[in-house]
Short mmCIF file of C-alpha atoms in Angstrom, two decimals:
data_model
loop_
_atom_site.label_atom_id
_atom_site.label_comp_id
_atom_site.label_asym_id
_atom_site.label_seq_id
_atom_site.Cartn_x
_atom_site.Cartn_y
_atom_site.Cartn_z
CA MET A 1101 82.30 103.52 121.20
CA GLU A 1102 79.19 105.35 120.06
CA THR A 1103 79.17 103.31 116.84
CA PRO A 1104 79.82 99.59 116.32
CA TYR A 1105 83.22 100.23 114.74
CA ARG A 1106 86.28 102.35 115.40
CA LEU A 1107 88.89 102.48 112.63
CA HIS A 1108 92.45 103.33 113.63
CA TYR A 1109 93.87 104.90 110.51
CA ALA A 1110 96.55 107.00 108.87
CA PRO A 1111 95.85 108.80 105.59
CA ASP A 1112 96.54 106.75 102.46
CA ASN A 1113 97.62 103.72 104.48
CA ALA A 1114 96.05 100.26 104.35
CA SER A 1115 93.29 101.65 106.55
CA LEU A 1116 92.02 103.38 103.40
CA ILE A 1117 90.87 99.99 102.11
CA ILE A 1118 88.83 99.43 105.26
CA ARG A 1119 87.37 102.95 105.11
CA LEU A 1120 86.21 102.33 101.53
CA ALA A 1121 84.60 99.02 102.49
CA LEU A 1122 82.79 100.59 105.46
CA GLU A 1123 81.57 103.44 103.28
CA GLU A 1124 80.42 101.09 100.53
CA MET A 1125 78.49 99.03 103.09
CA GLY A 1126 76.91 102.16 104.53
CA LEU A 1127 78.07 101.29 108.05
CA PRO A 1128 78.52 103.91 110.78
CA TYR A 1129 82.03 104.10 112.20
CA GLU A 1130 84.40 106.34 114.12
CA THR A 1131 87.99 107.08 113.18
CA VAL A 1132 91.07 107.49 115.34
CA LEU A 1133 94.17 109.01 113.75
CA VAL A 1134 97.39 107.08 114.23
CA ASN A 1135 100.09 109.74 114.04
CA ARG A 1136 102.89 108.20 112.00
CA ALA A 1137 105.03 111.33 112.38
CA THR A 1138 105.45 110.49 116.08
CA ARG A 1139 105.44 106.70 115.51
CA GLU A 1140 102.18 106.37 117.44
CA GLN A 1141 101.80 102.91 115.93
CA ASP A 1142 104.65 101.84 118.23
CA SER A 1143 102.97 103.14 121.38
CA ALA A 1144 101.94 100.76 124.12
CA ALA A 1145 98.30 101.72 123.63
CA TYR A 1146 98.35 100.90 119.92
CA ARG A 1147 100.43 97.75 120.39
CA ALA A 1148 97.76 96.54 122.79
CA LEU A 1149 95.39 96.59 119.81
CA ASN A 1150 97.86 95.27 117.25
CA PRO A 1151 101.08 93.81 118.65
CA ASN A 1152 102.67 94.11 115.19
CA GLY A 1153 102.30 97.89 115.23
CA LEU A 1154 100.80 97.97 111.75
CA ILE A 1155 97.88 100.02 110.44
CA PRO A 1156 94.90 99.43 110.39
CA VAL A 1157 93.05 98.14 113.41
CA LEU A 1158 89.27 97.93 113.44
CA GLU A 1159 87.69 97.81 116.89
CA THR A 1160 84.47 95.82 116.85
CA PRO A 1161 81.98 94.56 119.45
CA GLN A 1162 83.93 91.28 119.27
CA GLY A 1163 87.27 92.94 119.93
CA PRO A 1164 89.98 94.54 117.79
CA ILE A 1165 90.84 93.00 114.42
CA PHE A 1166 94.07 93.57 112.50
CA GLU A 1167 95.35 92.32 109.12
CA THR A 1168 93.59 93.93 106.17
CA ALA A 1169 92.18 90.79 104.56
CA ALA A 1170 90.92 89.49 107.92
CA ILE A 1171 89.06 92.76 108.57
CA LEU A 1172 87.56 92.78 105.09
CA LEU A 1173 86.39 89.19 105.22
CA TRP A 1174 84.98 89.62 108.74
CA LEU A 1175 83.02 92.69 107.70
CA ALA A 1176 81.73 91.05 104.53
CA ASP A 1177 80.51 87.97 106.38
CA ALA A 1178 79.16 89.90 109.36
CA HIS A 1179 77.02 92.12 107.13
CA GLY A 1180 76.35 89.87 104.14
CA GLN A 1181 77.82 92.40 101.73
CA LEU A 1182 80.70 92.85 99.28
CA ALA A 1183 81.66 89.15 99.02
CA PRO A 1184 80.08 85.91 97.84
CA ALA A 1185 78.21 84.19 100.65
CA PRO A 1186 79.90 81.19 102.30
CA ASP A 1187 77.60 78.78 100.43
CA SER A 1188 78.00 80.54 97.06
CA ALA A 1189 79.57 78.74 94.10
CA ASP A 1190 81.84 81.79 93.69
CA ARG A 1191 83.16 81.69 97.25
CA ALA A 1192 86.25 79.55 96.61
CA ALA A 1193 87.44 81.65 93.66
CA PHE A 1194 86.82 84.86 95.57
CA LEU A 1195 88.79 83.64 98.59
CA LYS A 1196 91.79 82.49 96.58
CA TRP A 1197 92.10 85.90 94.89
CA LEU A 1198 91.48 87.80 98.12
CA PHE A 1199 94.33 85.98 99.81
CA PHE A 1200 96.53 86.14 96.71
CA THR A 1201 96.08 89.91 96.85
CA SER A 1202 96.83 90.03 100.57
CA ASN A 1203 99.53 87.38 100.99
CA THR A 1204 101.32 87.70 97.65
CA LEU A 1205 100.68 91.04 95.90
CA HIS A 1206 100.45 93.23 99.00
CA ALA A 1207 103.34 91.42 100.69
CA ASP A 1208 105.59 91.88 97.66
CA LEU A 1209 104.55 95.51 97.39
CA ARG A 1210 105.66 96.01 100.97
CA ILE A 1211 109.12 94.73 99.94
CA LEU A 1212 109.19 97.35 97.16
CA PHE A 1213 108.24 100.14 99.56
CA TYR A 1214 110.32 99.10 102.57
CA PRO A 1215 113.29 97.02 101.33
CA GLU A 1216 115.39 98.11 104.30
CA LEU A 1217 113.15 95.94 106.51
CA TYR A 1218 114.29 92.85 104.59
CA ILE A 1219 117.89 93.51 103.55
CA ALA A 1220 120.86 95.76 104.29
CA ALA A 1221 120.32 99.35 103.19
CA GLU A 1222 123.12 99.24 100.61
CA ALA A 1223 121.35 96.38 98.79
CA ALA A 1224 117.88 97.96 98.84
CA GLY A 1225 118.06 99.07 95.22
CA THR A 1226 118.84 95.56 94.05
CA LEU A 1227 115.93 94.13 95.99
CA ARG A 1228 113.56 96.74 94.59
CA ALA A 1229 114.68 95.98 91.04
CA GLY A 1230 114.28 92.27 91.64
CA ILE A 1231 110.75 92.45 93.03
CA CYS A 1232 109.31 94.47 90.13
CA PRO A 1233 109.08 91.56 87.63
CA ARG A 1234 107.21 89.55 90.27
CA LEU A 1235 104.77 92.40 90.77
CA ARG A 1236 104.17 92.67 87.04
CA ARG A 1237 103.35 88.95 86.91
CA HIS A 1238 100.92 89.32 89.81
CA LEU A 1239 99.17 92.18 88.04
CA SER A 1240 98.90 90.27 84.77
CA LEU A 1241 97.15 87.45 86.62
CA LEU A 1242 94.69 89.83 88.22
CA ASP A 1243 94.10 91.61 84.92
CA ALA A 1244 93.29 88.28 83.28
CA GLU A 1245 90.82 87.57 86.07
CA ALA A 1246 89.27 91.02 85.63
CA ARG A 1247 88.93 90.34 81.89
CA ALA A 1248 86.74 87.36 82.75
CA ARG A 1249 84.46 89.82 84.61
CA PRO A 1250 83.65 87.81 87.74
CA GLY A 1251 80.86 89.37 89.75
CA TRP A 1252 83.13 90.29 92.60
CA LEU A 1253 85.32 92.46 90.33
CA ASP A 1254 82.40 94.45 88.93
CA PRO A 1255 82.90 98.19 89.56
CA GLU A 1256 79.12 98.64 89.59
CA HIS A 1257 78.84 96.15 92.45
CA PRO A 1258 82.31 96.17 94.04
CA SER A 1259 83.45 93.62 96.55
CA VAL A 1260 85.98 94.09 99.33
CA LEU A 1261 88.53 92.63 96.91
CA THR A 1262 87.74 95.31 94.31
CA TRP A 1263 88.54 98.04 96.81
CA TYR A 1264 91.68 96.24 97.98
CA ILE A 1265 93.10 95.98 94.47
CA ALA A 1266 92.21 99.60 93.69
CA CYS A 1267 94.24 100.91 96.62
CA LEU A 1268 97.25 98.77 95.79
CA LEU A 1269 97.23 100.06 92.22
CA ARG A 1270 97.05 103.61 93.54
CA TRP A 1271 100.12 103.10 95.68
CA MET A 1272 102.09 101.51 92.84
CA VAL A 1273 101.83 104.79 90.95
CA LEU A 1274 102.79 106.98 93.92
CA TYR A 1275 105.31 105.15 96.07
CA PRO A 1276 108.11 104.98 96.95
CA ALA A 1277 108.36 108.71 96.41
CA ALA A 1278 112.12 108.61 95.78
CA GLY A 1279 112.17 105.34 93.84
CA ASP A 1280 111.94 104.36 90.18
CA ARG A 1281 108.25 103.87 89.36
CA SER A 1282 108.73 103.33 85.63
CA TRP A 1283 108.18 99.58 86.05
CA PHE A 1284 104.40 100.12 86.34
CA ASN A 1285 101.89 101.78 84.05
CA LEU A 1286 98.17 101.41 84.61
CA THR A 1287 97.54 101.05 80.88
CA ASP A 1288 99.42 97.74 81.01
CA THR A 1289 96.41 96.32 82.90
CA PRO A 1290 93.44 97.66 80.89
CA HIS A 1291 90.82 95.49 82.57
CA LEU A 1292 91.90 96.64 86.01
CA GLN A 1293 91.99 100.19 84.69
CA ARG A 1294 88.35 99.86 83.61
CA ILE A 1295 87.45 98.86 87.16
CA LEU A 1296 89.26 101.84 88.64
CA GLN A 1297 87.43 104.20 86.31
CA GLY A 1298 84.12 102.82 87.54
CA LEU A 1299 85.09 103.08 91.20
CA GLU A 1300 86.02 106.75 91.08
CA THR A 1301 82.44 107.94 90.76
CA ARG A 1302 81.12 105.88 93.67
CA PRO A 1303 80.00 107.64 96.87
CA ALA A 1304 82.48 105.58 98.91
CA THR A 1305 85.35 107.00 96.88
CA ARG A 1306 84.09 110.55 97.21
CA ALA A 1307 83.80 110.13 100.98
CA ALA A 1308 87.36 108.82 101.20
CA ILE A 1309 88.62 111.69 99.04
CA ALA A 1310 87.10 114.19 101.45
CA ALA A 1311 88.34 112.40 104.56
CA GLU A 1312 91.92 111.76 103.43
CA GLY A 1313 92.64 114.44 100.81
CA LEU A 1314 93.19 111.98 97.98
CA GLY A 1315 92.51 114.27 95.03
CA ALA A 1316 89.82 114.08 92.35
CA THR A 1317 91.04 110.91 90.59
CA PRO A 1318 92.63 108.82 93.35
CA PHE A 1319 92.86 105.59 91.33
CA THR A 1320 93.27 106.43 87.64
CA SER A 1321 95.56 109.47 88.06
CA PRO A 1322 96.56 109.56 91.72
CA ALA A 1323 98.29 112.43 93.43
CA TYR A 1324 99.99 112.55 96.81
CA PRO A 1325 97.38 113.05 99.54
CA ASN A 1326 96.74 116.35 101.24
CA PRO A 1327 94.82 115.11 104.28
CA PRO A 1328 92.99 117.38 106.73
CA GLU A 1329 94.83 115.61 109.56
CA GLY A 1330 97.85 113.35 109.87
CA SER A 1331 100.33 112.16 107.28
CA ALA A 1332 100.63 109.18 104.96
CA THR A 1333 104.19 108.60 106.11
#
């Protein structure tokens, strides 16, 4: 690698969260497209980096890292940016919401997007309908936390968690393309909406828009991506 980091990505996938964090930190990095159209994530070469075959992977001088929250936390601690320091009084609260977002919100969102991975195809609609109330509860908890305005949810000084939540909210509006998305409206979470409005003018967002074809308002009024290379699905 000519830079310290190499991000294996697909447009508008979870790798977008890592791209935004790297851009916000001002860190140099390379990108490697993972071609989802040919299932490149299932190739032997990619599985050697992430045996689960999921995107993203970040190659680092200490070896490849997978799992979105793990990458974010490693970057934040390695560079002393975008997260409360380990000895900060805010660290415990930050960690619990970071892992709530990763282990609960993101995991349940994956059920909404890919129910066939969890249940027989004929029951997918039932599972999707059943997971939506859970997702609404998760969002109400995060919106209440945003209302309290903790430092690590400040759009003027975003943390890795801020970027993580922003991408998940984007995807709730857009995906699944053929599913019922009426269960979610961004105006139902006004404090999160305020954060997204602040993020859209940041240089990190503009860089991600250019790299992945996300459109002018990727968080507050998202459109399907038109990337210069690769596909979101």
